[in-house]
Backbone as JSON, one array per atom type, in Angstrom:
{
  "sequence": "SNLSQVELLERIENIVTAMGYCVQKKNGRLKVVMQKGQKSPGSLCVAAEVFEISPSLYVVELRKSFGDSSIYRQLCKMLSNNLGASGSQDLLTQPLLSAEAVSNVC",
  "N": [[-37.77, -62.64, -49.95], [-35.03, -63.41, -47.79], [-33.2, -61.55, -47.24], [-32.22, -58.35, -45.88], [-34.04, -55.19, -46.04], [-32.33, -53.1, -46.78], [-30.16, -54.53, -47.9], [-31.47, -55.76, -50.06], [-32.28, -53.52, -51.63], [-29.75, -52.49, -52.25], [-28.67, -54.6, -53.78], [-30.47, -54.66, -55.92], [-29.97, -52.14, -57.01], [-27.25, -52.48, -57.79], [-27.5, -54.5, -59.73], [-29.16, -53.35, -61.74], [-27.67, -51.1, -62.48], [-25.46, -52.36, -63.56], [-26.65, -53.3, -65.82], [-26.8, -51.04, -67.29], [-28.52, -48.98, -66.59], [-29.82, -46.08, -64.87], [-30.25, -45.22, -61.41], [-32.63, -43.81, -59.33], [-33.1, -42.71, -56.09], [-35.64, -42.51, -53.64], [-37.52, -41.93, -50.8], [-37.25, -44.61, -49.76], [-37.66, -46.09, -52.04], [-36.81, -47.25, -55.33], [-36.16, -45.92, -58.5], [-35.83, -46.92, -61.74], [-34.23, -45.98, -64.61], [-33.37, -45.19, -68.06], [-30.01, -44.21, -68.9], [-29.13, -40.76, -69.21], [-29.36, -39.31, -72.39], [-29.34, -41.68, -73.75], [-31.05, -43.38, -76.18], [-32.85, -45.99, -77.06], [-34.12, -49.15, -78.33], [-34.33, -50.64, -76.07], [-35.45, -49.26, -73.94], [-36.6, -48.5, -70.66], [-38.58, -48.04, -67.77], [-38.82, -48.45, -64.44], [-40.2, -48.97, -61.21], [-39.14, -49.84, -57.97], [-39.95, -51.33, -54.9], [-39.61, -52.28, -51.49], [-41.18, -54.43, -49.24], [-41.82, -55.25, -45.86], [-42.73, -58.33, -44.7], [-42.52, -60.03, -42.54], [-40.22, -60.04, -39.72], [-38.13, -61.48, -40.88], [-38.69, -61.8, -43.55], [-39.08, -60.45, -46.72], [-40.69, -58.7, -49.4], [-40.29, -57.87, -52.77], [-41.56, -55.41, -54.82], [-42.04, -54.78, -58.17], [-42.75, -52.33, -60.55], [-43.6, -51.64, -63.78], [-43.4, -48.75, -65.6], [-43.16, -47.86, -68.24], [-41.86, -49.13, -71.34], [-39.73, -51.71, -72.76], [-41.1, -54.86, -72.73], [-39.85, -57.38, -72.82], [-37.3, -56.86, -71.83], [-38.0, -56.03, -69.29], [-39.02, -58.47, -68.26], [-36.65, -59.93, -68.33], [-35.14, -58.49, -66.47], [-36.72, -58.98, -64.17], [-36.36, -61.76, -63.9], [-33.59, -61.88, -63.5], [-33.34, -60.44, -61.1], [-34.87, -62.06, -59.4], [-33.29, -64.36, -59.36], [-31.04, -63.39, -58.06], [-31.7, -62.28, -55.61], [-32.21, -63.95, -53.53], [-34.68, -65.12, -53.69], [-37.45, -67.26, -53.25], [-38.86, -69.68, -55.36], [-42.25, -69.63, -56.51], [-43.4, -72.13, -56.5], [-41.83, -73.49, -54.63], [-42.6, -72.14, -52.32], [-45.24, -72.95, -52.14], [-45.03, -75.65, -51.54], [-43.87, -75.83, -49.07], [-44.41, -76.58, -45.66], [-46.67, -74.73, -43.62], [-46.79, -74.77, -40.86], [-44.87, -76.55, -38.46], [-45.0, -80.07, -37.66], [-44.76, -80.45, -34.93], [-45.5, -77.94, -33.91], [-48.18, -77.9, -34.67], [-49.2, -80.02, -33.15], [-48.91, -78.94, -30.62], [-50.8, -76.95, -30.66], [-53.23, -78.24, -30.97]],
  "CA": [[-36.36, -62.86, -49.7], [-34.62, -63.34, -46.39], [-32.26, -60.44, -47.12], [-32.83, -57.14, -45.3], [-34.49, -54.19, -47.0], [-31.14, -52.38, -47.26], [-29.42, -55.44, -48.8], [-32.26, -55.93, -51.28], [-32.19, -52.31, -52.44], [-28.38, -52.41, -52.76], [-28.51, -55.59, -54.85], [-31.25, -54.19, -57.08], [-29.21, -51.03, -57.6], [-26.07, -53.03, -58.46], [-27.92, -55.26, -60.92], [-29.66, -52.48, -62.81], [-26.58, -50.26, -62.99], [-24.65, -53.23, -64.42], [-27.39, -53.42, -67.08], [-26.7, -49.76, -68.0], [-29.6, -48.07, -66.2], [-29.6, -45.18, -63.73], [-31.16, -45.44, -60.29], [-33.0, -42.64, -58.53], [-33.62, -43.16, -54.79], [-36.53, -41.56, -52.98], [-38.46, -42.49, -49.82], [-37.15, -46.06, -49.68], [-38.0, -46.69, -53.33], [-35.86, -47.05, -56.41], [-36.72, -45.74, -59.83], [-34.83, -47.36, -62.71], [-34.46, -45.31, -65.9], [-32.23, -45.18, -68.98], [-29.07, -43.12, -68.68], [-29.42, -39.59, -70.04], [-28.75, -39.31, -73.71], [-29.52, -42.97, -74.41], [-32.34, -43.66, -76.8], [-32.7, -47.29, -77.71], [-35.31, -49.98, -78.21], [-34.32, -51.26, -74.75], [-35.79, -48.3, -72.9], [-37.38, -49.09, -69.58], [-38.73, -47.26, -66.54], [-39.37, -49.38, -63.45], [-40.11, -48.58, -59.8], [-38.98, -50.99, -57.07], [-40.2, -51.04, -53.49], [-39.46, -53.48, -50.66], [-42.14, -54.48, -48.14], [-41.52, -56.22, -44.81], [-43.85, -59.21, -44.38], [-42.19, -60.4, -41.17], [-38.84, -59.6, -39.51], [-37.14, -62.21, -41.69], [-39.21, -62.03, -44.89], [-39.36, -59.22, -47.45], [-41.19, -58.87, -50.76], [-39.93, -56.78, -53.67], [-42.57, -55.12, -55.83], [-41.56, -54.05, -59.34], [-43.82, -51.79, -61.38], [-43.09, -51.09, -65.04], [-44.15, -47.58, -66.06], [-43.16, -47.98, -69.69], [-40.63, -49.72, -71.88], [-39.65, -53.01, -73.42], [-41.56, -55.94, -71.85], [-38.88, -58.48, -72.75], [-36.23, -56.42, -70.92], [-38.6, -56.07, -67.96], [-39.03, -59.87, -67.83], [-35.25, -60.29, -68.11], [-34.8, -57.87, -65.19], [-37.42, -59.73, -63.12], [-35.69, -63.06, -63.74], [-32.27, -61.62, -62.93], [-33.53, -60.07, -59.7], [-35.34, -63.25, -58.7], [-32.14, -65.26, -59.18], [-29.98, -62.78, -57.26], [-32.19, -61.68, -54.37], [-32.56, -64.97, -52.56], [-36.12, -65.34, -53.78], [-37.93, -68.62, -53.42], [-39.84, -69.82, -56.42], [-43.6, -69.76, -55.97], [-43.66, -73.55, -56.27], [-41.18, -73.81, -53.36], [-43.43, -71.61, -51.24], [-46.47, -73.73, -52.04], [-44.77, -76.99, -51.03], [-43.35, -75.77, -47.71], [-45.48, -76.56, -44.66], [-46.79, -73.47, -42.9], [-46.47, -75.06, -39.46], [-44.24, -77.85, -38.26], [-45.88, -81.05, -37.01], [-44.67, -80.19, -33.49], [-46.29, -76.75, -33.63], [-49.58, -78.27, -34.82], [-49.59, -80.84, -32.0], [-49.0, -78.06, -29.47], [-52.01, -76.15, -30.79], [-54.42, -79.1, -30.85]],
  "C": [[-36.09, -62.78, -48.21], [-33.6, -62.23, -46.17], [-32.98, -59.23, -46.54], [-33.23, -56.17, -46.41], [-33.3, -53.45, -47.61], [-30.36, -53.25, -48.25], [-30.16, -55.62, -50.12], [-32.13, -54.71, -52.19], [-30.79, -52.14, -53.03], [-28.17, -53.38, -53.92], [-29.27, -55.17, -56.11], [-30.48, -53.08, -57.79], [-27.99, -51.54, -58.37], [-26.43, -53.74, -59.76], [-28.33, -54.33, -62.05], [-28.59, -51.53, -63.34], [-25.65, -51.07, -63.88], [-25.33, -53.43, -65.77], [-27.39, -52.1, -67.87], [-27.79, -48.76, -67.67], [-29.16, -47.2, -65.04], [-30.63, -45.48, -62.66], [-31.37, -44.12, -59.56], [-33.63, -43.16, -57.25], [-34.5, -42.07, -54.19], [-37.48, -42.31, -52.07], [-38.44, -44.01, -49.77], [-37.54, -46.8, -50.94], [-36.87, -46.42, -54.31], [-36.63, -46.85, -57.7], [-35.59, -46.02, -60.81], [-35.17, -46.73, -64.05], [-33.2, -45.42, -66.76], [-31.31, -44.02, -68.63], [-29.38, -41.98, -69.64], [-28.68, -39.68, -71.36], [-28.91, -40.63, -74.45], [-30.93, -43.07, -74.95], [-32.17, -44.97, -77.54], [-34.0, -48.06, -77.57], [-35.42, -50.62, -76.83], [-34.67, -50.3, -73.64], [-36.74, -48.93, -71.89], [-37.44, -48.11, -68.42], [-39.48, -48.15, -65.55], [-39.21, -48.77, -62.06], [-40.02, -49.85, -58.97], [-39.2, -50.53, -55.64], [-40.15, -52.35, -52.72], [-40.43, -53.36, -49.49], [-41.73, -55.56, -47.15], [-42.79, -57.01, -44.49], [-43.73, -59.68, -42.94], [-40.74, -59.98, -40.96], [-37.8, -60.32, -40.36], [-37.62, -62.47, -43.12], [-39.63, -60.7, -45.53], [-39.83, -59.56, -48.86], [-40.78, -57.63, -51.56], [-41.03, -56.62, -54.7], [-41.91, -54.3, -56.94], [-42.76, -53.59, -60.15], [-43.19, -51.16, -62.62], [-43.99, -49.93, -65.45], [-44.27, -47.59, -67.58], [-41.88, -48.69, -70.1], [-40.84, -51.11, -72.43], [-40.02, -54.13, -72.44], [-40.56, -57.07, -71.74], [-37.71, -58.11, -71.84], [-36.74, -56.42, -69.49], [-38.62, -57.51, -67.42], [-37.62, -60.36, -67.53], [-34.78, -59.73, -66.76], [-35.44, -58.63, -64.04], [-36.73, -61.06, -62.84], [-34.33, -62.88, -63.07], [-32.38, -61.28, -61.45], [-33.97, -61.27, -58.87], [-34.19, -64.2, -58.4], [-31.11, -64.7, -58.21], [-30.43, -62.2, -55.92], [-32.57, -62.71, -53.32], [-34.04, -65.27, -52.54], [-36.42, -66.82, -53.92], [-38.9, -68.63, -54.58], [-41.21, -70.03, -55.82], [-43.93, -71.22, -55.69], [-43.03, -73.99, -54.95], [-42.02, -73.34, -52.2], [-44.69, -72.44, -51.04], [-46.24, -75.1, -51.42], [-44.21, -76.98, -49.62], [-44.51, -75.76, -46.73], [-45.49, -75.23, -43.91], [-46.42, -73.64, -41.43], [-45.8, -76.41, -39.38], [-45.23, -78.78, -37.56], [-45.9, -80.82, -35.5], [-45.53, -78.99, -33.11], [-47.78, -77.06, -33.71], [-50.03, -79.08, -33.61], [-49.7, -80.01, -30.73], [-50.27, -77.23, -29.48], [-53.25, -76.99, -30.51], [-54.58, -79.71, -29.51]]
}
């Protein structure tokens, strides 16, 4: 994503709280868990961490500890749609260097 680390973490927190989950923050990471007292088939525990690839590119890593895989996939899709993420196909079709940059190197 091109969003900053702070913006990404805020958006993740907003999305998961809207889904009815609690967020625990620690050391720049988010842990997503069911609200206390809730026991349902939709239980899920996920950790989210944001890594800086370059000053304008960040990657969000989600790790599922336990819970419903279909809800995890739903969360992944929702986050991908709302975090300014490029689809992997878009990344594969974008040139790494512009033609001008290549001609300057050669």
